[in-house]
Coordinates of C-alpha atoms in Angstrom, one line a residue:
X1 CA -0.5 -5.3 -3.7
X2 CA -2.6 -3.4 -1.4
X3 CA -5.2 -0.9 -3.1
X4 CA -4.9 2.9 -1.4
X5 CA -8.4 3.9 -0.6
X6 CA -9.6 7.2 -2.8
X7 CA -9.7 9.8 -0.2
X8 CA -9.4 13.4 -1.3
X9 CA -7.2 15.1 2.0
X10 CA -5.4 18.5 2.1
X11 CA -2.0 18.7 3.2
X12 CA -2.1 21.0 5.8
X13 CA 1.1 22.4 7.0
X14 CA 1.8 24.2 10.1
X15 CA 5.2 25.3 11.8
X16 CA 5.4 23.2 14.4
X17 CA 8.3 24.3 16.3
X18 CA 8.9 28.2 17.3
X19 CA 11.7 30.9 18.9
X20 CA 11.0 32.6 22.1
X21 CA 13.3 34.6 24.4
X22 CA 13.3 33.5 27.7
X23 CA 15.8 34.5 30.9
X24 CA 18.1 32.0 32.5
X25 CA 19.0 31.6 36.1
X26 CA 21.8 34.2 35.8
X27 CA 18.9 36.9 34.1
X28 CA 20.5 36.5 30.8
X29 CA 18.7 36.6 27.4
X30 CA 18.9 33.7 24.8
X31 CA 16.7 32.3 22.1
X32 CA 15.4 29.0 22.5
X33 CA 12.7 26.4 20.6
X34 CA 9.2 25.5 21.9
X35 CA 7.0 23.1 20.1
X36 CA 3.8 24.2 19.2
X37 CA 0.2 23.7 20.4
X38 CA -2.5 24.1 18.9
X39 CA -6.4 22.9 18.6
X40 CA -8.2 20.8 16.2
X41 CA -11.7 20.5 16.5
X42 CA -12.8 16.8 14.2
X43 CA -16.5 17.2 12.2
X44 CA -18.0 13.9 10.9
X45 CA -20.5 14.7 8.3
X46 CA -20.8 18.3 9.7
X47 CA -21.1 16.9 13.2
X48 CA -18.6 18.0 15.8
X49 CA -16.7 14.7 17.2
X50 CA -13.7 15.8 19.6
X51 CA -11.4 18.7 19.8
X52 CA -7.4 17.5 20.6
X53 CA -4.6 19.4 21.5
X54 CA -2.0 18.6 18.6
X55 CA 1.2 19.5 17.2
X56 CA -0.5 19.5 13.5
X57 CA 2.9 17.1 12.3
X58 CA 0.5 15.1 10.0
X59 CA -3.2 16.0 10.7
X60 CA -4.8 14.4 8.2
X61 CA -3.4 11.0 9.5
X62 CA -4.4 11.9 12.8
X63 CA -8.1 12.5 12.4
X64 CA -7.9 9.3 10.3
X65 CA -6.3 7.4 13.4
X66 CA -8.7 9.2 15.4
X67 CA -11.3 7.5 13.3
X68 CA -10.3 4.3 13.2
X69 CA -9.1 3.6 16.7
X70 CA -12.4 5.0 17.6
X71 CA -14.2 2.9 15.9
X72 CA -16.3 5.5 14.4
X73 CA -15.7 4.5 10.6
X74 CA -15.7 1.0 9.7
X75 CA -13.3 1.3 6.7
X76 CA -11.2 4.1 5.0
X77 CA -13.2 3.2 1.7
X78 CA -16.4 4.8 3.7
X79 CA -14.5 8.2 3.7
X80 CA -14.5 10.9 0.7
X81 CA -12.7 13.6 1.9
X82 CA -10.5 14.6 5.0
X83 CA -10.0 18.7 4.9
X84 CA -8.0 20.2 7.3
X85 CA -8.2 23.9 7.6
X86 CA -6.1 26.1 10.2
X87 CA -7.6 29.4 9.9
X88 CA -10.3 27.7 11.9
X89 CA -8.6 25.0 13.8
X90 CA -11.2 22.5 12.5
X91 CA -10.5 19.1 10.2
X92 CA -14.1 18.1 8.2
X93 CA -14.8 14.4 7.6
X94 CA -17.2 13.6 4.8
X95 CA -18.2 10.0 4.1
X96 CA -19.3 7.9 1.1
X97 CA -21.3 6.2 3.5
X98 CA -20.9 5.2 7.4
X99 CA -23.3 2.4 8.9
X100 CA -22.1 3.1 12.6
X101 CA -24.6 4.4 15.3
X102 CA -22.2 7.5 16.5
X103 CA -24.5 8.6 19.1
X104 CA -24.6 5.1 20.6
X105 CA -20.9 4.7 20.6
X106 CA -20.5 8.2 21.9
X107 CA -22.7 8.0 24.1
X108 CA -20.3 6.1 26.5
X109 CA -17.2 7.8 27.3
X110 CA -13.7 7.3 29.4
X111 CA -11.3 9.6 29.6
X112 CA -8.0 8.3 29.7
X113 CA -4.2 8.7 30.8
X114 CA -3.2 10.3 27.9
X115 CA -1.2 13.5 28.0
X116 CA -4.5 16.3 27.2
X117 CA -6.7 13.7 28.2
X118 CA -7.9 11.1 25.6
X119 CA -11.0 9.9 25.4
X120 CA -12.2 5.7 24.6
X121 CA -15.9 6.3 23.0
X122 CA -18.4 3.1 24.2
X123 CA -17.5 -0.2 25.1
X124 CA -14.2 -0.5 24.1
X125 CA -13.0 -2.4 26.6
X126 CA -15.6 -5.1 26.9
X127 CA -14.6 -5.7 22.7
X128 CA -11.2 -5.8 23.8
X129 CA -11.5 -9.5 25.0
X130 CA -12.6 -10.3 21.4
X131 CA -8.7 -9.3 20.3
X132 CA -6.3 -12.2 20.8
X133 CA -2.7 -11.7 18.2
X134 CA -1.3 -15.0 16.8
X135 CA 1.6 -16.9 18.4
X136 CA 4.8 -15.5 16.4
X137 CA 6.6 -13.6 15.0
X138 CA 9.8 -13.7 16.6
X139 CA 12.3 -10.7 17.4
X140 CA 15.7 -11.3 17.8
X141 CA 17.7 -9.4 20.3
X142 CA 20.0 -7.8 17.8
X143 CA 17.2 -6.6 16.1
X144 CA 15.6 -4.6 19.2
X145 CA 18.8 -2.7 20.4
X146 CA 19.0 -1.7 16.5
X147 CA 15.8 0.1 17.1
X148 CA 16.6 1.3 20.2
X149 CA 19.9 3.0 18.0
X150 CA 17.6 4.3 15.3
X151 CA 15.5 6.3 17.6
X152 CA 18.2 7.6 19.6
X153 CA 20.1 8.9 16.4
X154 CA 17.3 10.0 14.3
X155 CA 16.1 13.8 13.9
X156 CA 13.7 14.9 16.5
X157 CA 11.8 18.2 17.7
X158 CA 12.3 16.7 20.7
X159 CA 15.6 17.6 20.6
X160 CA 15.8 20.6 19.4
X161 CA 12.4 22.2 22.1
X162 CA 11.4 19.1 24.4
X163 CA 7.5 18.7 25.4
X164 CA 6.7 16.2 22.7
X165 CA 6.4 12.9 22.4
X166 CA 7.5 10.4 19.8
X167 CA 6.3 7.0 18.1
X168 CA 7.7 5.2 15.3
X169 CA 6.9 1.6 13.6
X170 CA 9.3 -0.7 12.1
X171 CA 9.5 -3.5 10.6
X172 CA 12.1 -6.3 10.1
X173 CA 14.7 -6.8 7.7
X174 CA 16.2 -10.2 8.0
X175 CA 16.7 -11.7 11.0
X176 CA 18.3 -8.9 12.9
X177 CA 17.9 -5.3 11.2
X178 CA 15.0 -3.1 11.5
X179 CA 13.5 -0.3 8.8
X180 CA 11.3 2.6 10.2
X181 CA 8.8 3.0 8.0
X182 CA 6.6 6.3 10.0
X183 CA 8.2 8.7 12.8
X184 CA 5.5 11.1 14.4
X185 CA 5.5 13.2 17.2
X186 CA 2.7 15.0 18.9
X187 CA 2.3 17.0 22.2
X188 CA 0.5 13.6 23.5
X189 CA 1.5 10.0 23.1
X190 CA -2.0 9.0 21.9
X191 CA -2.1 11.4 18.9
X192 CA 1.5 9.9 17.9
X193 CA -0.1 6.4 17.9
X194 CA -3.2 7.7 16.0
X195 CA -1.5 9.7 13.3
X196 CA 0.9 6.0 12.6
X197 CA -2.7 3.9 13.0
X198 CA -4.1 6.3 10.3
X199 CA -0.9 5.9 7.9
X200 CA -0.7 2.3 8.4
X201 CA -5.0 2.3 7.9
X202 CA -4.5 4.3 4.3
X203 CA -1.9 2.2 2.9
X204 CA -4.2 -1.0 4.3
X205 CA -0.7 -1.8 5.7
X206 CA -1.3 -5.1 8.0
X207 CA 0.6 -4.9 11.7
X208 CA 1.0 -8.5 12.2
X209 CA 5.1 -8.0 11.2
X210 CA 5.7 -5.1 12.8
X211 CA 7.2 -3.9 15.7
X212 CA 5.5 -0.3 17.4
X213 CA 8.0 2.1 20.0
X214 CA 7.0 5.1 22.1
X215 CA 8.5 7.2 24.2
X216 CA 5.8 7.3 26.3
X217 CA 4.4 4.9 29.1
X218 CA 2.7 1.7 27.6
X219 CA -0.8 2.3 29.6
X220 CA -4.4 0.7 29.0
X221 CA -5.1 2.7 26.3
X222 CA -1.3 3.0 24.2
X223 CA -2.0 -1.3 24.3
X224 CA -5.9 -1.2 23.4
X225 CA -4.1 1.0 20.2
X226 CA -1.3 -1.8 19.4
X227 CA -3.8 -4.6 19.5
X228 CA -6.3 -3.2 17.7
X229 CA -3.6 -2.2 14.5
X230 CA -2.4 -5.9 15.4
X231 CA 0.9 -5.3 16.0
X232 CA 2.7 -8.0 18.1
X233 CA 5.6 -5.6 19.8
X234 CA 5.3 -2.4 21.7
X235 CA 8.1 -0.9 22.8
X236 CA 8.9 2.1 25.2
X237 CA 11.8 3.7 26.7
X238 CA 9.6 4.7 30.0
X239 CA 7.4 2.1 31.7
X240 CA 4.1 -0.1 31.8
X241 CA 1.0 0.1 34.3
X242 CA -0.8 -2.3 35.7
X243 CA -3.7 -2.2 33.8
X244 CA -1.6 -2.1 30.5
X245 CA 0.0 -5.2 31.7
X246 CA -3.0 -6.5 32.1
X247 CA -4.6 -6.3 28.7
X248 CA -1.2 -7.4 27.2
X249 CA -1.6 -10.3 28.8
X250 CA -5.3 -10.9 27.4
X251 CA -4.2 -10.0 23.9
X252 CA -0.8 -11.9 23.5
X253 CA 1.1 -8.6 23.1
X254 CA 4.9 -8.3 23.4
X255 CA 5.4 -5.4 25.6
X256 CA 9.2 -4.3 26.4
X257 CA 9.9 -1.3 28.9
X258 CA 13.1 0.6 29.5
X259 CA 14.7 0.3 26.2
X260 CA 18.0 1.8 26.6
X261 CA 21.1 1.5 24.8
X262 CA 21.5 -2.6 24.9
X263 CA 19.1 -2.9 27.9
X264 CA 15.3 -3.4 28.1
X265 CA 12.7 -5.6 30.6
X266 CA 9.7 -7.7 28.7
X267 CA 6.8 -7.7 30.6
X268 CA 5.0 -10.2 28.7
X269 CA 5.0 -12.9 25.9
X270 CA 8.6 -13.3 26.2
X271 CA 8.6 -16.1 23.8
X272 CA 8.5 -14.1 20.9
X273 CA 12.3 -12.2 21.7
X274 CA 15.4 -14.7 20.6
X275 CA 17.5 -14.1 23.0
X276 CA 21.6 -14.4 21.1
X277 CA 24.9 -13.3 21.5
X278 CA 24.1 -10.4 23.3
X279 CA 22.4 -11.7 26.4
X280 CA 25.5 -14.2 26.3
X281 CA 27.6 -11.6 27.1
X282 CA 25.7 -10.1 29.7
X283 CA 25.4 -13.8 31.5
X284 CA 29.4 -14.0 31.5
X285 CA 29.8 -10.6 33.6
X286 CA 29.8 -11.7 37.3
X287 CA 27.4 -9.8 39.2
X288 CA 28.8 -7.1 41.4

């Protein structure tokens, strides 16, 4: 059974979706939701890292995400104390101990796709051929359209304001259910990611059986993400670019794109999907 690391971390909570009156196109008044916005500025060790644009749904697991995708704390072990305060927008990092050269690594930066603008520090992409995920597992058809279900059924701000984006990870419950174990939305896809890399990262929870969705496109940097947590399937109701193809490709990832309802396309490592019952039926319907 896997040890939780001792880290002392607030619990900081935040309304994170608001009322507003706005005017529709006949000049009418009504009340509607927005999500909220807000920043958070990261100190390690009293030194200022990043600032993000965040929802604040779980911002201690972000800034631990943040850390670890980053590459800017070796283990969650190194880290004391995560303190998130919003009176000043600001989340402080201490550490036990951290043997990384921050100003080397952030010396080097690329801003990415992400929605707000993420940022890769140093070489991350040259390390990236050093990531190569294991043949297997296997994911049967059944299995990936009951995901596709959960997320279209389960409770969302997205539904109730729009503007956000979602991502979930699963695992697999015999050979054709799925449980969500972590549901996170953020104003940007990567903070989704990181916030779920920095829950999966606290309860040392490995990634090898587990299957990753977002709503948002699967670019360079959403894939860097799913291979470095080691997770074998990524999943997204939008679409893939070239580039994220690309490193899929290098790393053995299962990526799967317009996943709607019972349909989806794989893009890679196809080997891994079982295709059953389902793709039966859709090879008996003539084409029109």
């Amino acid at each position: 059974m896997a040890v939780q690391p001792n880290i002392q971390m607030s619990s900081a909570s935040v309304p994170l979706v608001h009322e507003v009156e706005v005017l529709d196109e006949a000049g009418r008044k009504k009340l509607t939701h927005i999500p909220g916005e807000r920043s958070l500025t990261i100190y390690l060790d009293k030194r200022e890292v990043v600032t993000l644009m965040t929802l604040g749904s779980a911002p201690e697991a972000l800034v631990l995400g943040y850390l670890r995708n980053q590459r800017l704390v070796e283990s969650p072990e190194d880290i004391e104390s995560i303190q998130v305060d919003w009176e000043t927008d600001s989340a402080a990092v201490k550490t036990r101990r951290n043997t990384v050269d921050i100003d080397a690594l952030t010396s080097k930066r690329v801003v990415t796709t992400g929605c707000g603008q993420g940022t890769m520090f140093g070489g991350l992409m040259e390390e990236m051929s050093e990531i190569r995920l294991p043949d297997g597992p296997q994911l049967s058809q059944e299995a990936i359209v009951a995901l596709i279900d959960a997320i279209r059924v389960h409770d969302s701000i997205y539904k109730r304001s729009g503007s956000v984006h979602a991502c979930a990870v699963f695992e697999r419950v015999g050979n054709d259910g799925v449980k969500l174990l972590h549901f996170i939305e953020d104003v940007g896809r990567h903070n989704a990611v990181d916030s779920i890399s920095g829950l999966m990262w606290l309860a040392d929870k490995p990634g090898q059986d587990l299957i990753f969705f977002t709503t948002g496109r699967l670019t360079s940097e959403m894939v860097i993400k799913g291979a470095q947590m080691g997770v074998p399937f990524l999943l997204t109701r939008s679409g893939v670019t070239l580039m994220g193809l690309e490193l899929a490709r290098k790393t053995n990832l299962t990526i799967l794109s317009r996943c709607s309802g019972k349909h989806f396309e794989i893009y890679n490592a196809p080997e891994r999907v079982i295709f059953t019952k389902i793709a039966n039926f859709y090879r008996s319907v003539p084409d029109k």
